[in-house]
Coordinates of C-alpha atoms and ligand atoms in Angstrom, one line a residue:
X1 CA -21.2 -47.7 4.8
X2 CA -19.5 -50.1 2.4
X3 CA -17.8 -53.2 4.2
X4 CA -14.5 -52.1 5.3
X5 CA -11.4 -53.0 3.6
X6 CA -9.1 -53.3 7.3
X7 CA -9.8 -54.0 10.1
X8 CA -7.7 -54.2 13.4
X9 CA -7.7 -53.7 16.7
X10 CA -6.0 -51.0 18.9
X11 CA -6.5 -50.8 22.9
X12 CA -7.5 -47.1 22.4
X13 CA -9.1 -45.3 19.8
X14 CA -8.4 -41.3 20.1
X15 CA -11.2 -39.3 18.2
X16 CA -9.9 -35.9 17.3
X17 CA -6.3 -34.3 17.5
X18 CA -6.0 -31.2 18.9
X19 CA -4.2 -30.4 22.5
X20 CA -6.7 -33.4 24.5
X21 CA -6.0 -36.1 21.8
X22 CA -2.9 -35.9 21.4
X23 CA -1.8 -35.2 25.2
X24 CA -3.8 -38.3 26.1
X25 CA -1.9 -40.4 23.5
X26 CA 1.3 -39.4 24.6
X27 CA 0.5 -40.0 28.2
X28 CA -1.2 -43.3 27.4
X29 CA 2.0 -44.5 24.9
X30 CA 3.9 -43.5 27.8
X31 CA 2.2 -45.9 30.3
X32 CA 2.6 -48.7 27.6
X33 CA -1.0 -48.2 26.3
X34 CA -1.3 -48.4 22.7
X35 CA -3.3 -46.2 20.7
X36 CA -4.2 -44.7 17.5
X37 CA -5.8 -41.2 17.0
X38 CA -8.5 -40.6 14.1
X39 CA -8.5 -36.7 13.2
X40 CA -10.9 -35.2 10.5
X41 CA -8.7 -32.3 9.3
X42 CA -5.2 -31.8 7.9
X43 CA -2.1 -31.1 10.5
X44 CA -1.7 -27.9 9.1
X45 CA -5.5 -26.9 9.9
X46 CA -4.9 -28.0 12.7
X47 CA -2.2 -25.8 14.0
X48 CA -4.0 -22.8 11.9
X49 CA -6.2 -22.7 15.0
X50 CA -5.7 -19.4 17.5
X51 CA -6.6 -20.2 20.6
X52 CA -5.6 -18.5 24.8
X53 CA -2.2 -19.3 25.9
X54 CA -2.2 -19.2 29.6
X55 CA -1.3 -22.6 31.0
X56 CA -1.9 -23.5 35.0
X57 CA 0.8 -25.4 36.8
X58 CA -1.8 -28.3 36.0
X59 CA -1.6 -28.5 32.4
X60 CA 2.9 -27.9 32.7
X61 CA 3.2 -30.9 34.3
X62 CA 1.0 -32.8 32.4
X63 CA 2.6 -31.5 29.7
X64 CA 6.2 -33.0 31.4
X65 CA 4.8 -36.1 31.9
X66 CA 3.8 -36.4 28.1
X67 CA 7.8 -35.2 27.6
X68 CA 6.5 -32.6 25.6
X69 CA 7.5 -29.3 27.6
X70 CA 10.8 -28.7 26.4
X71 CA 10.4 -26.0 24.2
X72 CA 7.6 -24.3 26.5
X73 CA 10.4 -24.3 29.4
X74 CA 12.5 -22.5 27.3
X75 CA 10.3 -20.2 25.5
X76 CA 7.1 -19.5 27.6
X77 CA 7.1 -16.8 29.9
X78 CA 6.0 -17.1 33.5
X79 CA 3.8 -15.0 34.5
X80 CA 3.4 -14.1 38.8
X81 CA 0.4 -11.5 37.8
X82 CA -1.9 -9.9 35.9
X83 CA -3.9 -6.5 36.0
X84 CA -7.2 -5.7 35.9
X85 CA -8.4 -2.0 34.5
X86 CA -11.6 -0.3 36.0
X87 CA -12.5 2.9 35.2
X88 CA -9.0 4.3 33.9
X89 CA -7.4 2.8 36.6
X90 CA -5.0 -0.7 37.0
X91 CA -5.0 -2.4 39.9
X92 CA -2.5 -5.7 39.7
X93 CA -3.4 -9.0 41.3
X94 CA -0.1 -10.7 42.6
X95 CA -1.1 -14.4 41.7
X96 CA 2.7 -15.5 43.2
X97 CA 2.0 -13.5 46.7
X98 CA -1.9 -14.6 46.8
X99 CA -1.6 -18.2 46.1
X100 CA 1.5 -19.0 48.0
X101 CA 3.8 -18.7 45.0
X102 CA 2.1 -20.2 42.5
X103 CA 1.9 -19.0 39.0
X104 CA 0.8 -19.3 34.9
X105 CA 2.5 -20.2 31.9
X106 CA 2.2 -17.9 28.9
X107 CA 2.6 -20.2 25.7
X108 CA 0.4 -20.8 23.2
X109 CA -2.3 -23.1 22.7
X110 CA -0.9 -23.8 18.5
X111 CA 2.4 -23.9 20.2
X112 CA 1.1 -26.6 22.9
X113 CA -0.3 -29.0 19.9
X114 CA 2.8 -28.3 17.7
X115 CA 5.1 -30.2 20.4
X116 CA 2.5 -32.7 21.3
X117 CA 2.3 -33.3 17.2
X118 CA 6.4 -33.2 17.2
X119 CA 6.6 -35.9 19.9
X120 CA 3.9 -38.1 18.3
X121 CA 5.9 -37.8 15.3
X122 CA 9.0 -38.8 16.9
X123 CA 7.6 -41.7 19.1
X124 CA 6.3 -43.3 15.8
X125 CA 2.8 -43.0 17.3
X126 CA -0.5 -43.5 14.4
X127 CA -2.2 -40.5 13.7
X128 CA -4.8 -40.7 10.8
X129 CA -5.5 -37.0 9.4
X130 CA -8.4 -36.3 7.0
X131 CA -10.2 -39.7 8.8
X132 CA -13.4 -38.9 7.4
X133 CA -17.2 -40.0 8.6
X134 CA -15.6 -41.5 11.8
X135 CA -18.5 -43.3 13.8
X136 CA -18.0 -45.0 17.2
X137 CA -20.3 -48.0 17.5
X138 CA -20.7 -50.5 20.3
X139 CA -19.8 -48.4 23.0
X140 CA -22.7 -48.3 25.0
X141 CA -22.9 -52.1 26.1
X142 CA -20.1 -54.7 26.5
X143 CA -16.7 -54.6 25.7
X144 CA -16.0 -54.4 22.3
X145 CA -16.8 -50.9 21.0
X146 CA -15.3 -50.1 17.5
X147 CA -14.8 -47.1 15.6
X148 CA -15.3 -47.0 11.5
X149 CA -14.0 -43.9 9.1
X150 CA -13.2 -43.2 5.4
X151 CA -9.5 -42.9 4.6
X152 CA -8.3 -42.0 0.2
X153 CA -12.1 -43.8 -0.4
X154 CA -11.8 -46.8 1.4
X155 CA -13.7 -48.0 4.7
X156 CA -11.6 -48.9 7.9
X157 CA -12.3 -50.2 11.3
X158 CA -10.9 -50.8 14.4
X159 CA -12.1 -52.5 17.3
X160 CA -10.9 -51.0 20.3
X161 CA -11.3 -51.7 24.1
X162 CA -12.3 -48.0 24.8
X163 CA -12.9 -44.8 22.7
X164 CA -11.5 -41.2 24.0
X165 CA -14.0 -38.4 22.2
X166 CA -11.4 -35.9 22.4
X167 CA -13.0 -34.2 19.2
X168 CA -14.5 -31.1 20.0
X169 CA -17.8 -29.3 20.3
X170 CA -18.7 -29.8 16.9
X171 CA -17.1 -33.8 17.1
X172 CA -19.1 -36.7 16.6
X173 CA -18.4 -38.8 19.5
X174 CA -20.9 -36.4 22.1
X175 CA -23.4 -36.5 19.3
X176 CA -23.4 -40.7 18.8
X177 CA -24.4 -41.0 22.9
X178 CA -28.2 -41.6 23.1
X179 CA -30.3 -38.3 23.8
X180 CA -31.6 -40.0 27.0
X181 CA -28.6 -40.5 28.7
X182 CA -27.2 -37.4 28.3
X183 CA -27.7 -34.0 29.7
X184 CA -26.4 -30.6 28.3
X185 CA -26.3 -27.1 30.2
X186 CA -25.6 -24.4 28.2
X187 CA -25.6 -20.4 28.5
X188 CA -24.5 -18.1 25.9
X189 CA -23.5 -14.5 26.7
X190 CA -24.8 -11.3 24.2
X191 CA -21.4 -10.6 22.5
X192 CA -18.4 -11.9 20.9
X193 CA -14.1 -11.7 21.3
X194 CA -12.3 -10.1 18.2
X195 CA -9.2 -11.1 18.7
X196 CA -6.2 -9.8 16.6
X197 CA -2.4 -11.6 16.6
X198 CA 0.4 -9.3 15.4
X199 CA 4.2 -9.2 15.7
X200 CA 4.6 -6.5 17.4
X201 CA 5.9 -5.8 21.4
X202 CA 3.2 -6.6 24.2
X203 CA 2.2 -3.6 25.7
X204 CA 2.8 -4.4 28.9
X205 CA 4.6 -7.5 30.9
X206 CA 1.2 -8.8 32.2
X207 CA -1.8 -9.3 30.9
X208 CA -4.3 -6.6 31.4
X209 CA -8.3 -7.2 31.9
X210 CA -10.0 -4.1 30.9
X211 CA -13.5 -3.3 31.6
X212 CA -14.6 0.2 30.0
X213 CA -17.6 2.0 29.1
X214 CA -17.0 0.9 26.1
X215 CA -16.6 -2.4 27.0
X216 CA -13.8 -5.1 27.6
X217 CA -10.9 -5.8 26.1
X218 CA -8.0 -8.0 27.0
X219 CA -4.1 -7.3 26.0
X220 CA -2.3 -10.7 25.9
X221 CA 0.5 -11.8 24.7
X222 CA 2.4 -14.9 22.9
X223 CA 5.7 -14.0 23.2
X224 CA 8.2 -11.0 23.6
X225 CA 7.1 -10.1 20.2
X226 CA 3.9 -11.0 19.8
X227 CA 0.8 -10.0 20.7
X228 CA -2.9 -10.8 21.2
X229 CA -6.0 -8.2 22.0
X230 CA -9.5 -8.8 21.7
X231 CA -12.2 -6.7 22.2
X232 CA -15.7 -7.2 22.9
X233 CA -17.8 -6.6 20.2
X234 CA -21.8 -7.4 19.3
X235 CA -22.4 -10.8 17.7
X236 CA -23.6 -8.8 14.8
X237 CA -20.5 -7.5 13.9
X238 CA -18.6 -9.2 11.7
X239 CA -14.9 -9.4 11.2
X240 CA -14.7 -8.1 7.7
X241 CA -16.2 -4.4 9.5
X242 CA -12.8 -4.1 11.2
X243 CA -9.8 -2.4 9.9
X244 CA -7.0 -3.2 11.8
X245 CA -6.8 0.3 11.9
X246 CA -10.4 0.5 13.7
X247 CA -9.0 -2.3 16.0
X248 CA -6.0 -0.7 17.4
X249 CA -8.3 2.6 17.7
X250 CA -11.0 1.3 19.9
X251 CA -8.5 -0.8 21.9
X252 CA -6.8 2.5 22.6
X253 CA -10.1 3.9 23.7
X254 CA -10.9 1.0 26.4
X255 CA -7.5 1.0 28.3
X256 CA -5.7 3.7 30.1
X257 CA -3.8 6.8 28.5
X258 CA -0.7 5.4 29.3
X259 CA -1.0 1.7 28.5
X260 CA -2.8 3.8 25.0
X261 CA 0.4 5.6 24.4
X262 CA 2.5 2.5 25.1
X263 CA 0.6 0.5 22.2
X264 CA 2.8 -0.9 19.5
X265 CA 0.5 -1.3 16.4
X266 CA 1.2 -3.3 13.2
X267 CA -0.7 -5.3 10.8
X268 CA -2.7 -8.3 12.1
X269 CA -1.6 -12.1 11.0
X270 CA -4.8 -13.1 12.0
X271 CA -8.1 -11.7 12.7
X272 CA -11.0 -13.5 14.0
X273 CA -14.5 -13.4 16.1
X274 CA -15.5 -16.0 18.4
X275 CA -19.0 -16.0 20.7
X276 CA -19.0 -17.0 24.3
X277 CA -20.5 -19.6 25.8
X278 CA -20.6 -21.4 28.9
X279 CA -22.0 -25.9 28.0
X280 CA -21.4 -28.6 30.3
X281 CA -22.0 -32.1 29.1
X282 CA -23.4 -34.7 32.0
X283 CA -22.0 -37.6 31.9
X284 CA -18.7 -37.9 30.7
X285 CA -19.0 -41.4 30.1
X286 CA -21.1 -43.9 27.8
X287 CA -20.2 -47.0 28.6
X288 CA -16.9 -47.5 27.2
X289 CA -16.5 -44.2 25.7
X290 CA -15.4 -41.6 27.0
X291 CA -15.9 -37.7 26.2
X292 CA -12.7 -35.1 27.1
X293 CA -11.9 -31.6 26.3
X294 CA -14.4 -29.4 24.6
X295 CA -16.0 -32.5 23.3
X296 CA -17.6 -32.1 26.6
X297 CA -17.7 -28.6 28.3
X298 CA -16.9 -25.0 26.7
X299 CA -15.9 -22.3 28.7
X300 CA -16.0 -18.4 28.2
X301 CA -12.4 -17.1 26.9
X302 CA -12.1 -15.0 30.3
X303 CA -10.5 -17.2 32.9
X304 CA -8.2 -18.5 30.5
X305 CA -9.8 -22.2 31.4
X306 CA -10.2 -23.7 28.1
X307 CA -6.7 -25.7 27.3
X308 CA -6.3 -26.5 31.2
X309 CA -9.8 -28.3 31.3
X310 CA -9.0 -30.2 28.4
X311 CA -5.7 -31.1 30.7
X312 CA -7.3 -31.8 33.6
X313 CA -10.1 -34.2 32.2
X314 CA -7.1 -36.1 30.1
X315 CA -5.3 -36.0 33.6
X316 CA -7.9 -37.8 34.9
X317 CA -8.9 -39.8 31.8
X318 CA -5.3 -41.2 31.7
X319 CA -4.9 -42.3 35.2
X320 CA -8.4 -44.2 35.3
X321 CA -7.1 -45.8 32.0
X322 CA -3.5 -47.2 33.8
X323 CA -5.8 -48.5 36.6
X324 CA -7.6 -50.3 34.3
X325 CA -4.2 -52.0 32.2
X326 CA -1.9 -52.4 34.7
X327 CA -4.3 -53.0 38.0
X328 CA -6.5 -54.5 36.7
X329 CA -9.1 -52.1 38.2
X330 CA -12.6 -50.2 36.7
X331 CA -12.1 -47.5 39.9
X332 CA -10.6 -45.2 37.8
X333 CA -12.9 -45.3 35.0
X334 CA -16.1 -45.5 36.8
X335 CA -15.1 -42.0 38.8
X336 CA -13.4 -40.3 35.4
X337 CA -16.9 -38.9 35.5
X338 CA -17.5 -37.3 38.2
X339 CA -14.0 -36.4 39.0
X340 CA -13.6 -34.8 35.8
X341 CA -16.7 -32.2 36.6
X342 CA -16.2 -31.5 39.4
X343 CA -13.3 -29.7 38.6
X344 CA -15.2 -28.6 35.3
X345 CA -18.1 -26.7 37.0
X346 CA -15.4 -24.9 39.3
X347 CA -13.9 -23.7 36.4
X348 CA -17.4 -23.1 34.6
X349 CA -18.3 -21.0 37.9
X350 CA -15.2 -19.2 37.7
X351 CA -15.2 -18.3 33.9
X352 CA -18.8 -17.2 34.2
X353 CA -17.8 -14.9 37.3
X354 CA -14.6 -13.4 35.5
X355 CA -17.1 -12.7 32.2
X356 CA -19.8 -11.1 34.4
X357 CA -17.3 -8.9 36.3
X358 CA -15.6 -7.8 32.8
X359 CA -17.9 -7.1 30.3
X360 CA -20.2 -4.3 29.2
X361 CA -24.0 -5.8 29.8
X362 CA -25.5 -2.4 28.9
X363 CA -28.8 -3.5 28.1
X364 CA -29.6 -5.5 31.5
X365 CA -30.1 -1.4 32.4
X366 CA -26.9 -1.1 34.6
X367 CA -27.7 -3.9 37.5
X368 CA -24.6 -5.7 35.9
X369 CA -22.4 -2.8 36.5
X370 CA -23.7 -2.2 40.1
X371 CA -23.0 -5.5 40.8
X372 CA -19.1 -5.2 39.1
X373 CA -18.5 -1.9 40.7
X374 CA -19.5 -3.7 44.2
X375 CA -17.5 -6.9 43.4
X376 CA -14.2 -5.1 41.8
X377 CA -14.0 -2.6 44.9
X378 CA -14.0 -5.8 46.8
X379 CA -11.1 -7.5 45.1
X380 CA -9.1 -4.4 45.0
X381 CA -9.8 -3.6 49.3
X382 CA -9.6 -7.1 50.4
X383 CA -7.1 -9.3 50.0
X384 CA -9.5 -12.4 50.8
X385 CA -11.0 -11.3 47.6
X386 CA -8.0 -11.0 45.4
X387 CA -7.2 -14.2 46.5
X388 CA -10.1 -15.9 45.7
X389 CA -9.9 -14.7 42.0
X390 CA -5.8 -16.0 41.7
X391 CA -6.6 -19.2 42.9
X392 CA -8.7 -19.8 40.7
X393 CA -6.9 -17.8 37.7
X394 CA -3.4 -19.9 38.7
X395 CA -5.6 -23.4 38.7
X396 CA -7.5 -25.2 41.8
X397 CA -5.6 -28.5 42.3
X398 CA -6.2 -31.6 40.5
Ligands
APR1 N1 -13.7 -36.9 13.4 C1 -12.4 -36.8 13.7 N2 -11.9 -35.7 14.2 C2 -12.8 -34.7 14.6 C3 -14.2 -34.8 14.4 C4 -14.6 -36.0 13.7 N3 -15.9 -36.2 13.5 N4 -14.8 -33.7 14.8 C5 -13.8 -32.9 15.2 N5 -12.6 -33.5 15.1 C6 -11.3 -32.9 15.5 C7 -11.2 -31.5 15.2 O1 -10.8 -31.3 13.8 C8 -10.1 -31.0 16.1 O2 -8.8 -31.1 15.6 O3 -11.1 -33.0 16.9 C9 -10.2 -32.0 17.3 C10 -10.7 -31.3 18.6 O4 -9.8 -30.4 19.0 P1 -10.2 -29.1 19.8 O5 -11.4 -28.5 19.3 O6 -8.9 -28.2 19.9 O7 -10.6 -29.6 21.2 P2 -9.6 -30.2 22.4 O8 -8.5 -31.0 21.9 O9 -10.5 -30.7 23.4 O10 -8.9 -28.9 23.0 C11 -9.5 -28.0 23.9 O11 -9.3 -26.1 22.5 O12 -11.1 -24.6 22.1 C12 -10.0 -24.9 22.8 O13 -10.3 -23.7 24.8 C13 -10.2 -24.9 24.3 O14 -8.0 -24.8 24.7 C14 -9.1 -25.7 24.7 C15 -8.9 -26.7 23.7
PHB2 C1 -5.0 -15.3 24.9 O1 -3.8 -15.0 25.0 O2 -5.4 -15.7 23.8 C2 -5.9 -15.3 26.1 C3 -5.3 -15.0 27.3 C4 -6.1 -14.9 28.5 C5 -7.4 -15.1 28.3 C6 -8.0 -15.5 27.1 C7 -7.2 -15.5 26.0 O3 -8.2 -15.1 29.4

């Protein structure tokens, strides 16, 4: 890299700008922390990206303190259940009633990073899109880490005091921490989510989980008029193969007749397959940088866990980072860590159970389905079971 034409120095450098970045540079701005985020794509990609949109109690009041939850207050619905289908049949879990009256916010994830972009905006807050060939360097030792990139064909850097990696799976910051100090856990599952967004009516006020024969499929929802399905599918298929006629046919053949004949169809505004997989990153931190989000951990689409992690470990990350300015204290960072996954692998555990209990795993030669048929009858004839699945589903406390 050429010899770079700026340089200057910023308490925090943010890598990446999707929900973690920018909630963590909102939150920090808010405590008087200044910082600057570096992302690699344009805003509109960035907002071009479906993702779930169930959000704990958690992630809502992080979302408050960053003074971004207007618009989700007004237009996200609260949800107090959801339904799981087994066998043709529906069998609701009361989430409000189970967990003491908690409950989840439907609202989605694009809708979650257009306010956090919005308040950026209006707060006058740096963010650098198209930052290309960002590198954190100096992290691992001392105290004055910096952070290079490639902005119109010139070379930039700023020294920083810390770097947040809140860039992803595919971001660079996980990949720049030595191979021996880090440790990865990963398990992918034999299938993939076809999802499909349309504008069209949810077909019903919760969400329903439905495990068939023919495997799962999930009916979600982004507002009163739109909607989101998926369907498992093999990770052979590819998304061109489906019509959204097909679509709405096989999703009629894995729920109920009368959630079937309830189904308004229309053409999809978007149409994409996604693999699951379970990773863990350990640790979270390199010296002073530190990793958040899916830069560090990737959860299964089932529990709806993905954006609340994300929450959580800025939660965390944000807190440790006020100790450190205005207290004067490492505490915070030196336990961002291990605070961080612990709550992770909870929410690893429970995204991996909710997968396992849903999906078609035909060629494991039926022990799966023994052991969902056992586990579901459980749920639905024990409320110490049902319970166990909405507390997690609503969120485990911070
Ligand atoms: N340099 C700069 N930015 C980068 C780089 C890089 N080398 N690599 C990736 N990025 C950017 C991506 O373009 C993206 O905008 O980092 C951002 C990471 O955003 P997300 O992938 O949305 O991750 P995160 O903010 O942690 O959000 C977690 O996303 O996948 C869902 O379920 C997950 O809801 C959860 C949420
Ligand atoms: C979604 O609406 O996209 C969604 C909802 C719940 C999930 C996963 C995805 O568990």
């Amino acid at each position: 890299m050429s010899t770079p034409a700026t340089t200057t120095h910023v308490p925090v450098v943010i890598v990446g700008a999707g929900p973690s970045g920018l909630l963590l540079g909102q939150l920090l701005h808010k405590s008087g922390i200044e910082n600057i985020i570096l992302e690699q794509r344009s805003p509109d990609y960035v907002l071009s990206r479906i993702r779930a949109g169930v959000l704990e109690q958690v992630a809502v009041e992080m979302l408050e303190k960053a003074g971004a939850a207007e618009r989700m207050h007004a237009e996200g619905l609260p949800h107090e259940g959801i339904e799981l289908l087994y066998f043709g049949k529906r069998h609701r879990i009361d989430l409000k009633a189970l967990t003491g009256g908690k409950q989840v916010m439907v609202y989605g994830q694009t809708e979650v990073t257009r306010d956090l972009m919005d308040v950026r905006a209006a707060a006058g807050l740096t963010t650098v899109y198209e930052a290309l060939n960002v590198q954190p360097f100096d992290f691992l030792e001392g105290e004055k880490p910096r952070v290079r990139y490639e902005k119109d064909g010139q070379t930039h850097e700023i020294t920083c005091d810390f770097i947040a990696g809140c860039d992803g799976f595919h971001g660079v910051c996980r990949a720049s921490a030595p191979a021996d100090k880090i440790k990865t856990f990963e398990k992918v599952y034999p299938f993939g989510w076809l999802g499909l967004l349309s504008d069209t009516p949810p077909v019903s006020e919760e969400l329903i989980y439905a495990s068939s024969e023919r495997g799962f499929a999930l009916c979600s929802q982004r507002s009163l008029s739109r909607s989101r399905y998926y369907l498992q599918v093999p990770l052979t298929d590819k998304v061109e193969d489906w019509s959204d006629e097909a679509f709405w046919e096989e999703l009629k053949r894995r729920v109920d007749p009368e959630t079937a004949a309830k189904l308004v169809t229309g053409p999809s505004i978007e149409k994409s397959i996604a693999p699951l997989r379970s990773f863990v990153t350990e640790p979270m931190r390199f010296g002073r940088m530190f990793l958040a989000g899916d830069a560090a951990h990737i959860v299964p689409p089932t529990g709806a866990k993905g954006l609340n992690l994300a929450a959580s470990d800025v939660g965390y990350l944000w807190q440790g980072l006020v100790d450190f300015y205005q207290n004067k204290s490492e505490a915070g960072i030196d336990s961002y860590s291990e605070k961080a996954l612990r709550r992770i692998w909870k929410a690893e555990h429970f995204s991996w159970w909710m997968t396992m209990l849903m999906h078609d795993f035909a060629e494991d030669g039926g022990f799966n389905a023994k052991m969902q048929e056992a586990e579901l009858h459980y749920i639905f004839t024990s409320e110490n079971g049902a319970r166990v699945l909405a507390e997690n589903y609503v969120g485990l406390p911070m």
